[in-house]
């Protein structure tokens, strides 16, 4: 029997299924419908039912949002707000997020298909990000530069201006917080565009930002497709910076679209992240972490440990245990008791995962767990896919090189440390990687040799708001989080003062 699961809360910006109207754009400090009244149905990935109806913006709405952000930046009071007060605003948003933790976790879970527990973890992480940048907002106003006598020289930081923020569907609120919090700390104004399939918690964040008392026009929200609204934002000459998290193909398009107006771009793209296991580790622990690395949020994680590289002496024992435990993972309703994996985000995305698995099989990789939808008829309407383990993989295979972004892990073998490092670096990406070994020196050597933005030794996945996050290679441009994550949103300006100007007579 189906359990009585909790539904979405009532919100003015979320219309009931079947509605033909919605007022979910937030421009210049007020909620409004799209210019042409457009709406979009948001689908619950658990059973393909309509979860809610939201506004669907037009390119004209995107232009209006940029104009509002521009006006708030160029002429509004925001830039004059002292940095400590911007920090206080961030603390207020963090307080409100913590207050509404259960509601936000539910919204994120229903919208994305992640479990309710994971939704709660996301909210905790988002609160920590807002608190981190609240603390950083007034800590670094600039520096005095060594200069000749009679000269006073200093570097100060100023906001970049109007930022367009475009986010993906896997961590809608978390990825957005990495952009909105430092941008507020820096004094920018912004236009936010979430993925068209998962807008719900972005709407909620804007509700809280409004409640926290941010001046009108500082944070603006448009909902809609990347092709229409996203590209309108990246091309708009009123935008100074495009901060994007999403796939590699979209990232390259955004770079090209930003080029004619020489916008700054910050890109967090995908990854195909190696997880290297040496033969001296406790296999039970290494398998346990390998499962989390590969299958947390059904593998829809940019930093998923989707590429296992296992020493050949433990390969067979490791993969047998990995497959046994992957087959035992409980999948079902994100609010269900003991459920660890919910559905994938959409029918389209599951079709991509299935196509990647089919390609892997054609290439000669062998499935030892999963590789199919679940048999449970209760789950047949949703976008479920079983955790999948491929063995007999080698570095040239598409399934090893291309990001699947689903519950699929490949396993390769290695014999020497040098070979493990070479495999771990044999990728166009460079987002994250892990190394498992009982030999501390070897762990450090391998971590130093891996060309990835984050490397875990004897762990996989944790991050801190204070540590930079981003990619080498095609995993992106720039860094989020940490002090560098604030620097993305500000310009350094050198101010030089001649204390006693006298004629130089250079030209006589
Ligand atoms: P997409 O690249 O498809 O979309 C990301 C965002 O870009 C969405 O809001 C999308 O809009 C928008 N978009 C699409 N086309 C354009 C365009 N031409 N111009 C402007 N915006 C556009 O990524 P997914 O949503 O599928 O997310 C998955 C990807 O994100 C994976 O590759 C994953 O690795 C990466 N990712 C990276 C992270 C990191 O920290 N490095 C973190 C999380 C995810 P819409 O969907 O509304 O059409």
Coordinates of C-alpha atoms and ligand atoms in Angstrom, one line a residue:
X1 CA 0.0 0.0 0.0
X2 CA 1.2 3.5 -0.8
X3 CA 2.1 5.5 2.2
X4 CA 0.5 9.0 2.7
X5 CA 3.4 11.1 1.7
X6 CA 3.7 14.8 2.6
X7 CA 2.8 17.2 -0.2
X8 CA 4.2 20.6 -1.2
X9 CA 3.3 23.5 1.1
X10 CA 1.0 26.2 -0.2
X11 CA 2.9 29.2 -1.5
X12 CA 1.7 32.2 -3.5
X13 CA 4.3 31.5 -6.2
X14 CA 3.3 27.9 -6.6
X15 CA 0.1 27.3 -8.4
X16 CA -2.0 24.1 -8.1
X17 CA -1.7 21.4 -10.8
X18 CA -4.0 22.3 -13.6
X19 CA -3.7 26.1 -13.1
X20 CA -3.2 28.3 -16.1
X21 CA -1.8 31.2 -14.2
X22 CA 1.2 31.7 -11.9
X23 CA 3.1 34.7 -10.4
X24 CA 6.5 33.3 -9.8
X25 CA 8.9 35.9 -11.2
X26 CA 10.5 38.3 -8.8
X27 CA 11.7 41.5 -10.5
X28 CA 12.5 44.8 -8.9
X29 CA 11.2 43.7 -5.5
X30 CA 7.8 42.4 -6.6
X31 CA 6.3 39.0 -7.6
X32 CA 4.7 38.9 -11.0
X33 CA 3.5 36.6 -13.8
X34 CA 5.5 36.2 -17.0
X35 CA 5.0 39.0 -19.6
X36 CA 2.9 36.6 -21.8
X37 CA 1.3 34.8 -18.8
X38 CA 3.3 31.7 -19.6
X39 CA 3.4 28.8 -17.1
X40 CA 5.2 25.5 -16.8
X41 CA 4.2 22.2 -15.1
X42 CA 6.8 20.9 -12.7
X43 CA 6.8 17.1 -12.6
X44 CA 7.2 14.9 -9.5
X45 CA 9.9 12.4 -10.6
X46 CA 8.5 9.8 -8.2
X47 CA 5.3 9.1 -10.3
X48 CA 5.3 11.6 -13.2
X49 CA 2.4 13.5 -11.7
X50 CA 2.3 17.3 -11.8
X51 CA 3.8 18.6 -8.6
X52 CA 3.0 22.3 -9.2
X53 CA 2.7 25.0 -11.8
X54 CA 5.1 27.9 -12.0
X55 CA 5.7 30.9 -14.2
X56 CA 7.6 30.5 -17.5
X57 CA 9.5 33.7 -18.3
X58 CA 10.1 35.2 -21.7
X59 CA 13.2 36.8 -23.0
X60 CA 11.5 40.2 -22.3
X61 CA 11.2 39.1 -18.6
X62 CA 14.9 38.3 -18.5
X63 CA 15.6 41.8 -19.9
X64 CA 13.3 43.4 -17.3
X65 CA 15.1 41.5 -14.6
X66 CA 18.5 42.6 -15.8
X67 CA 17.3 46.2 -16.0
X68 CA 16.0 46.0 -12.4
X69 CA 19.3 44.6 -11.2
X70 CA 21.2 47.2 -13.3
X71 CA 19.1 50.1 -11.7
X72 CA 19.6 48.7 -8.2
X73 CA 23.4 48.5 -8.8
X74 CA 24.0 51.7 -10.6
X75 CA 21.6 54.0 -8.7
X76 CA 20.2 52.1 -5.8
X77 CA 21.2 52.2 -2.1
X78 CA 22.8 48.7 -2.1
X79 CA 26.4 49.7 -3.0
X80 CA 26.5 52.2 -0.1
X81 CA 25.4 49.5 2.4
X82 CA 28.4 48.9 4.6
X83 CA 30.0 45.4 4.3
X84 CA 29.1 44.4 7.9
X85 CA 25.4 45.2 7.2
X86 CA 25.6 43.0 4.1
X87 CA 27.0 40.3 6.4
X88 CA 24.1 40.8 8.8
X89 CA 21.7 40.3 5.9
X90 CA 23.4 37.0 5.1
X91 CA 23.1 35.9 8.8
X92 CA 19.3 36.8 8.7
X93 CA 18.9 34.6 5.5
X94 CA 20.8 31.8 7.3
X95 CA 18.5 32.1 10.3
X96 CA 15.4 31.9 8.1
X97 CA 16.7 28.9 6.2
X98 CA 17.4 27.1 9.5
X99 CA 13.9 28.1 10.7
X100 CA 12.3 26.6 7.6
X101 CA 14.6 23.6 7.3
X102 CA 11.9 20.9 7.3
X103 CA 9.8 22.7 4.7
X104 CA 12.8 23.4 2.4
X105 CA 14.0 19.8 2.7
X106 CA 10.5 18.6 1.6
X107 CA 10.4 21.0 -1.3
X108 CA 13.8 19.9 -2.6
X109 CA 13.0 16.3 -2.1
X110 CA 9.7 16.4 -4.0
X111 CA 11.1 18.5 -6.8
X112 CA 14.4 16.6 -7.4
X113 CA 13.6 13.1 -6.2
X114 CA 16.4 13.1 -3.6
X115 CA 15.5 11.6 -0.2
X116 CA 14.1 13.8 2.4
X117 CA 17.1 13.2 4.6
X118 CA 19.4 14.4 1.8
X119 CA 17.2 17.4 1.4
X120 CA 17.8 18.2 5.0
X121 CA 21.5 17.8 4.7
X122 CA 21.4 20.2 1.7
X123 CA 19.7 22.9 3.9
X124 CA 22.3 22.5 6.6
X125 CA 25.0 23.0 4.0
X126 CA 23.3 26.0 2.6
X127 CA 23.0 27.6 6.1
X128 CA 26.7 27.0 6.6
X129 CA 27.5 28.7 3.2
X130 CA 25.5 31.8 4.1
X131 CA 27.1 32.0 7.6
X132 CA 30.6 31.6 6.1
X133 CA 30.1 34.5 3.7
X134 CA 28.3 36.5 6.4
X135 CA 31.5 36.2 8.4
X136 CA 33.7 37.0 5.4
X137 CA 31.8 40.1 4.2
X138 CA 33.7 42.7 6.2
X139 CA 37.0 40.9 6.8
X140 CA 39.0 42.0 3.8
X141 CA 38.4 45.6 2.5
X142 CA 41.7 45.7 0.6
X143 CA 45.4 46.4 1.3
X144 CA 48.0 49.0 1.3
X145 CA 50.7 48.5 -1.4
X146 CA 54.4 49.2 -0.9
X147 CA 55.1 52.5 -2.9
X148 CA 57.8 55.1 -3.2
X149 CA 57.9 58.0 -0.7
X150 CA 55.2 60.6 -1.4
X151 CA 52.8 58.1 -2.8
X152 CA 49.9 56.4 -1.0
X153 CA 48.8 53.3 -2.9
X154 CA 46.1 50.9 -2.0
X155 CA 44.0 48.1 -3.5
X156 CA 40.3 48.1 -2.7
X157 CA 37.6 45.6 -3.7
X158 CA 34.4 46.6 -5.4
X159 CA 31.4 44.5 -6.6
X160 CA 31.5 43.3 -10.2
X161 CA 28.0 44.6 -10.9
X162 CA 25.1 42.7 -12.2
X163 CA 25.5 38.9 -12.0
X164 CA 23.5 36.3 -13.9
X165 CA 23.4 33.0 -12.0
X166 CA 22.3 29.9 -13.9
X167 CA 22.0 26.7 -11.9
X168 CA 21.4 22.9 -12.5
X169 CA 18.7 20.5 -11.2
X170 CA 20.7 18.2 -9.0
X171 CA 21.5 20.6 -6.1
X172 CA 19.2 23.5 -7.0
X173 CA 19.4 25.3 -3.6
X174 CA 23.0 24.3 -2.7
X175 CA 24.5 25.4 -6.0
X176 CA 22.6 28.6 -5.9
X177 CA 23.9 29.4 -2.4
X178 CA 27.5 29.2 -3.6
X179 CA 26.7 32.1 -5.9
X180 CA 24.1 34.2 -4.1
X181 CA 25.9 34.3 -0.7
X182 CA 29.3 35.6 -1.9
X183 CA 27.5 38.0 -4.4
X184 CA 25.5 39.6 -1.5
X185 CA 28.7 39.8 0.6
X186 CA 30.5 41.5 -2.3
X187 CA 27.6 44.0 -2.9
X188 CA 26.5 42.8 -6.3
X189 CA 23.0 42.7 -7.7
X190 CA 21.8 39.6 -9.5
X191 CA 19.4 37.7 -11.7
X192 CA 18.9 34.1 -10.8
X193 CA 17.7 31.4 -13.2
X194 CA 17.3 27.8 -11.9
X195 CA 16.9 24.8 -14.1
X196 CA 13.5 24.6 -15.7
X197 CA 12.8 21.2 -14.1
X198 CA 13.6 22.1 -10.4
X199 CA 12.7 25.7 -9.6
X200 CA 10.9 25.2 -6.3
X201 CA 13.6 25.9 -3.7
X202 CA 15.0 28.8 -5.7
X203 CA 11.5 30.4 -5.3
X204 CA 11.7 29.6 -1.6
X205 CA 15.1 31.2 -1.2
X206 CA 13.9 34.4 -2.9
X207 CA 10.9 34.4 -0.5
X208 CA 13.4 34.3 2.4
X209 CA 15.8 36.9 0.9
X210 CA 12.7 39.2 0.7
X211 CA 11.8 38.5 4.3
X212 CA 15.4 39.2 5.3
X213 CA 14.9 42.7 4.0
X214 CA 17.3 42.9 1.0
X215 CA 16.5 46.1 -1.0
X216 CA 14.3 45.8 -4.1
X217 CA 16.3 44.9 -7.3
X218 CA 19.2 43.3 -5.6
X219 CA 18.0 39.7 -6.1
X220 CA 15.8 39.0 -9.1
X221 CA 14.4 35.7 -10.3
X222 CA 13.3 34.5 -13.7
X223 CA 12.1 31.0 -14.4
X224 CA 12.3 29.3 -17.8
X225 CA 14.3 27.4 -20.3
X226 CA 18.0 27.7 -20.8
X227 CA 17.5 28.2 -24.5
X228 CA 15.2 31.2 -24.0
X229 CA 15.8 32.8 -20.6
X230 CA 19.3 31.5 -20.0
X231 CA 20.7 32.6 -23.3
X232 CA 18.9 36.0 -23.0
X233 CA 20.8 36.5 -19.8
X234 CA 24.2 35.5 -21.1
X235 CA 23.8 37.8 -24.1
X236 CA 22.4 40.9 -22.3
X237 CA 24.9 43.7 -22.3
X238 CA 23.6 44.8 -18.9
X239 CA 25.1 41.7 -17.3
X240 CA 28.7 41.9 -16.1
X241 CA 29.3 38.3 -14.9
X242 CA 27.7 35.0 -15.8
X243 CA 28.1 32.4 -13.0
X244 CA 27.0 29.0 -14.3
X245 CA 26.9 25.5 -12.9
X246 CA 25.9 22.8 -15.3
X247 CA 27.1 20.6 -18.1
X248 CA 30.2 20.9 -20.3
X249 CA 28.2 21.5 -23.5
X250 CA 26.1 24.3 -22.0
X251 CA 29.2 25.8 -20.4
X252 CA 31.0 26.1 -23.8
X253 CA 27.9 27.7 -25.3
X254 CA 27.8 30.2 -22.4
X255 CA 31.4 31.1 -22.8
X256 CA 30.8 31.8 -26.5
X257 CA 27.7 33.8 -25.8
X258 CA 29.5 35.9 -23.2
X259 CA 32.4 36.7 -25.5
X260 CA 31.0 39.5 -27.7
X261 CA 30.3 41.6 -24.6
X262 CA 33.5 40.3 -22.8
X263 CA 31.5 39.3 -19.7
X264 CA 33.3 37.6 -16.9
X265 CA 32.4 33.9 -16.7
X266 CA 32.6 31.6 -13.8
X267 CA 31.9 28.0 -14.8
X268 CA 31.4 24.9 -12.6
X269 CA 31.0 22.0 -15.1
X270 CA 31.0 18.3 -14.8
X271 CA 33.4 15.6 -13.7
X272 CA 34.4 12.0 -14.2
X273 CA 36.0 11.5 -10.9
X274 CA 38.5 8.7 -10.2
X275 CA 38.3 6.9 -6.9
X276 CA 41.6 4.9 -6.5
X277 CA 41.7 1.9 -4.1
X278 CA 45.1 0.4 -3.2
X279 CA 45.5 -3.2 -1.9
X280 CA 46.4 -2.2 1.7
X281 CA 43.0 -0.8 2.7
X282 CA 40.2 -2.2 4.8
X283 CA 37.9 -3.4 2.0
X284 CA 34.7 -3.2 4.0
X285 CA 35.3 0.5 4.6
X286 CA 36.5 1.2 1.1
X287 CA 33.5 -0.5 -0.5
X288 CA 31.2 1.4 1.9
X289 CA 32.6 4.8 0.8
X290 CA 32.7 3.7 -2.8
X291 CA 29.0 3.1 -2.7
X292 CA 28.3 6.5 -1.2
X293 CA 30.6 8.1 -3.7
X294 CA 28.9 6.5 -6.7
X295 CA 25.3 6.3 -5.7
X296 CA 24.5 9.2 -3.3
X297 CA 21.6 11.1 -4.9
X298 CA 21.5 8.3 -7.4
X299 CA 24.9 9.4 -8.8
X300 CA 23.5 12.8 -10.0
X301 CA 26.4 14.5 -8.4
X302 CA 29.1 16.5 -10.3
X303 CA 31.8 15.0 -7.9
X304 CA 30.4 11.5 -7.9
X305 CA 33.1 8.8 -7.6
X306 CA 31.9 7.2 -10.9
X307 CA 35.3 5.8 -11.9
X308 CA 36.7 3.3 -9.6
X309 CA 40.4 2.3 -10.2
X310 CA 41.2 -0.7 -8.0
X311 CA 44.4 -2.6 -7.4
X312 CA 44.3 -5.9 -9.2
X313 CA 45.1 -8.0 -6.1
X314 CA 41.9 -6.8 -4.4
X315 CA 39.9 -6.2 -7.6
X316 CA 37.8 -9.3 -7.5
X317 CA 36.9 -9.3 -3.8
X318 CA 36.2 -5.6 -4.0
X319 CA 33.9 -5.7 -7.0
X320 CA 32.0 -8.8 -5.7
X321 CA 31.2 -7.0 -2.4
X322 CA 30.4 -3.7 -4.3
X323 CA 27.9 -5.5 -6.5
X324 CA 26.3 -7.3 -3.6
X325 CA 25.8 -4.1 -1.7
X326 CA 24.7 -2.1 -4.8
X327 CA 22.0 -4.7 -5.4
X328 CA 20.8 -4.3 -1.8
X329 CA 20.4 -0.5 -2.0
X330 CA 16.7 0.3 -1.1
X331 CA 15.2 2.5 -3.8
X332 CA 11.7 4.0 -3.6
X333 CA 9.8 7.1 -2.5
X334 CA 12.1 9.8 -1.3
X335 CA 10.1 9.9 2.0
X336 CA 10.0 6.2 2.4
X337 CA 11.4 4.4 5.4
X338 CA 15.0 3.2 4.8
X339 CA 15.0 4.5 1.2
X340 CA 18.5 5.5 0.1
X341 CA 17.9 6.3 -3.6
X342 CA 14.9 8.0 -5.1
X343 CA 14.1 8.4 -8.8
X344 CA 16.3 10.2 -11.3
X345 CA 15.2 13.8 -12.0
X346 CA 13.3 13.3 -15.3
X347 CA 12.3 10.8 -18.0
X348 CA 14.7 12.6 -20.4
X349 CA 17.6 12.2 -18.0
X350 CA 16.9 8.5 -17.3
X351 CA 16.8 7.9 -21.1
X352 CA 20.3 9.4 -21.3
X353 CA 21.6 7.2 -18.5
X354 CA 20.0 4.1 -20.2
X355 CA 21.7 5.1 -23.5
X356 CA 25.1 5.4 -21.7
X357 CA 24.6 2.0 -20.1
X358 CA 23.8 0.5 -23.5
X359 CA 26.9 2.1 -25.0
X360 CA 29.0 0.7 -22.2
X361 CA 27.7 -2.8 -22.9
X362 CA 28.3 -2.5 -26.6
X363 CA 31.9 -1.4 -25.8
X364 CA 32.5 -4.7 -23.9
X365 CA 32.1 -3.5 -20.3
X366 CA 30.2 -6.1 -18.2
X367 CA 27.4 -5.3 -15.8
X368 CA 27.6 -7.1 -12.4
X369 CA 24.8 -5.1 -10.6
X370 CA 21.8 -3.2 -11.8
X371 CA 21.8 -2.1 -15.5
X372 CA 18.0 -1.9 -15.5
X373 CA 14.9 -0.3 -14.0
X374 CA 13.5 -1.8 -10.8
X375 CA 10.9 -4.6 -11.0
X376 CA 8.7 -3.1 -8.3
X377 CA 5.4 -2.1 -10.0
X378 CA 4.9 0.6 -7.4
X379 CA 7.9 2.4 -9.0
X380 CA 6.9 1.9 -12.6
X381 CA 5.6 5.4 -13.2
X382 CA 8.6 7.1 -11.7
X383 CA 12.1 7.6 -13.3
X384 CA 13.9 5.0 -11.3
X385 CA 17.1 3.2 -12.3
X386 CA 19.0 0.6 -10.3
X387 CA 22.5 1.3 -9.0
X388 CA 24.8 -0.2 -11.7
X389 CA 28.3 -1.5 -11.6
X390 CA 30.4 -2.1 -14.7
X391 CA 33.6 -4.3 -14.7
X392 CA 36.0 -5.2 -17.5
X393 CA 36.4 -1.5 -18.2
X394 CA 39.4 0.2 -19.7
X395 CA 40.4 3.8 -20.1
X396 CA 39.5 4.3 -23.7
X397 CA 35.8 3.4 -23.2
X398 CA 33.1 6.0 -23.6
X399 CA 31.5 4.7 -20.4
X400 CA 34.8 5.4 -18.5
X401 CA 35.4 8.8 -20.1
X402 CA 32.0 10.4 -20.4
X403 CA 30.0 11.8 -17.5
X404 CA 26.8 9.7 -17.0
X405 CA 25.5 11.7 -14.1
X406 CA 23.4 8.7 -12.9
X407 CA 23.8 5.6 -10.7
X408 CA 26.5 4.0 -12.8
X409 CA 30.1 3.2 -11.7
X410 CA 32.9 1.7 -13.8
X411 CA 35.8 -0.3 -12.4
X412 CA 39.3 -0.5 -13.9
X413 CA 42.3 -2.4 -12.6
X414 CA 45.8 -1.1 -11.9
X415 CA 49.1 -2.7 -10.7
X416 CA 51.5 0.2 -9.9
X417 CA 51.1 3.6 -8.2
X418 CA 52.3 5.3 -11.4
X419 CA 49.6 3.5 -13.4
X420 CA 46.9 4.5 -10.9
X421 CA 47.9 8.1 -11.2
X422 CA 48.1 8.0 -15.0
X423 CA 44.5 6.5 -15.1
X424 CA 43.3 9.0 -12.5
X425 CA 44.5 11.9 -14.7
X426 CA 43.4 10.3 -18.0
X427 CA 40.3 12.5 -18.3
X428 CA 39.4 15.8 -19.9
X429 CA 37.7 16.8 -16.6
X430 CA 39.4 17.6 -13.3
X431 CA 36.9 18.2 -10.6
X432 CA 37.6 15.7 -7.9
X433 CA 39.2 12.4 -7.0
X434 CA 39.9 10.1 -4.1
X435 CA 42.7 7.8 -3.0
X436 CA 42.4 4.9 -0.5
X437 CA 45.5 3.6 1.1
X438 CA 46.9 2.8 4.6
X439 CA 50.3 4.3 3.5
X440 CA 50.2 8.0 4.5
X441 CA 53.1 9.0 2.3
X442 CA 51.6 7.2 -0.7
X443 CA 48.3 9.0 -0.1
X444 CA 50.0 12.3 -0.1
X445 CA 52.0 11.5 -3.2
X446 CA 49.0 10.4 -5.2
X447 CA 46.9 13.4 -4.0
X448 CA 49.7 15.7 -5.2
X449 CA 49.9 14.0 -8.5
X450 CA 46.2 14.1 -9.3
X451 CA 45.1 17.0 -11.5
X452 CA 41.8 17.6 -9.9
X453 CA 40.3 20.5 -7.9
X454 CA 39.6 18.5 -4.8
X455 CA 41.3 15.3 -3.7
X456 CA 40.2 13.2 -0.8
X457 CA 42.5 10.8 1.0
X458 CA 40.6 7.9 2.6
X459 CA 37.3 9.6 2.1
X460 CA 35.1 10.8 -0.8
X461 CA 32.7 13.7 -1.0
X462 CA 33.0 16.1 1.9
X463 CA 33.5 19.8 1.3
X464 CA 33.7 22.9 3.5
X465 CA 32.4 26.4 2.7
X466 CA 35.9 27.7 3.6
X467 CA 37.7 25.5 1.0
X468 CA 37.7 26.4 -2.7
X469 CA 35.7 24.2 -5.0
X470 CA 36.1 23.9 -8.8
X471 CA 37.8 22.2 -11.6
X472 CA 41.0 21.7 -13.5
X473 CA 40.7 21.1 -17.2
X474 CA 37.2 21.1 -18.6
X475 CA 35.6 21.0 -15.2
X476 CA 35.4 24.7 -15.2
X477 CA 36.8 28.2 -14.9
X478 CA 37.3 29.8 -11.5
X479 CA 36.4 28.7 -8.0
X480 CA 33.4 28.7 -5.8
X481 CA 33.5 28.7 -2.0
X482 CA 36.4 29.9 0.2
X483 CA 37.9 33.3 -0.2
X484 CA 38.3 32.8 -4.0
X485 CA 34.6 32.2 -4.2
X486 CA 34.1 35.8 -2.9
X487 CA 36.8 37.1 -5.3
X488 CA 34.7 35.9 -8.3
X489 CA 32.1 38.5 -7.3
X490 CA 34.4 41.5 -6.9
X491 CA 36.9 43.6 -8.8
X492 CA 40.2 44.7 -7.4
X493 CA 40.9 48.4 -7.9
X494 CA 44.2 50.1 -7.4
X495 CA 44.0 53.7 -6.1
X496 CA 47.3 55.7 -6.3
X497 CA 47.6 59.0 -4.6
X498 CA 50.5 61.4 -5.2
X499 CA 50.8 63.2 -1.9
X500 CA 52.9 66.0 -3.2
X501 CA 52.6 66.5 -6.9
X502 CA 55.4 68.6 -8.5
X503 CA 56.1 69.2 -12.2
X504 CA 58.1 66.3 -13.7
X505 CA 59.3 68.2 -16.8
X506 CA 59.4 65.0 -18.9
X507 CA 58.3 67.1 -21.9
X508 CA 60.4 70.1 -20.9
Ligands
LIG1 P1 22.7 21.9 -18.1 O1 24.0 22.4 -18.6 O2 21.8 21.2 -19.0 O3 21.8 23.1 -17.4 C1 22.3 23.9 -16.4 C2 21.6 25.2 -16.5 O4 21.9 25.9 -17.7 C3 20.1 25.1 -16.5 O5 19.5 26.1 -15.7 C4 19.7 25.2 -17.9 O6 18.4 25.6 -18.2 C5 20.7 26.3 -18.3 N1 21.0 26.3 -19.8 C6 20.8 25.4 -20.7 N2 21.1 25.9 -22.0 C7 21.5 27.2 -21.8 C8 22.0 28.2 -22.7 N3 22.1 28.0 -24.0 N4 22.3 29.4 -22.1 C9 22.2 29.6 -20.8 N5 21.7 28.7 -19.9 C10 21.4 27.5 -20.4 O7 23.1 21.0 -16.8 P2 22.1 20.1 -16.0 O8 21.0 21.0 -15.4 O9 21.7 18.9 -16.8 O10 23.0 19.7 -14.7 C11 23.9 18.6 -14.8 C12 25.3 19.1 -15.1 O11 25.7 20.0 -14.1 C13 26.3 17.9 -15.0 O12 27.2 18.0 -16.1 C14 27.0 18.2 -13.7 O13 28.3 17.7 -13.6 C15 27.0 19.7 -13.6 N6 27.2 20.2 -12.3 C16 28.5 20.6 -11.9 C17 28.7 21.0 -10.6 C18 30.0 21.5 -10.1 O14 30.2 22.0 -9.0 N7 31.1 21.5 -10.9 C19 27.7 20.9 -9.6 C20 26.4 20.4 -10.0 C21 26.2 20.0 -11.4 P3 17.2 24.6 -18.3 O15 17.5 23.4 -17.6 O16 16.1 25.4 -17.6 O17 16.9 24.4 -19.7

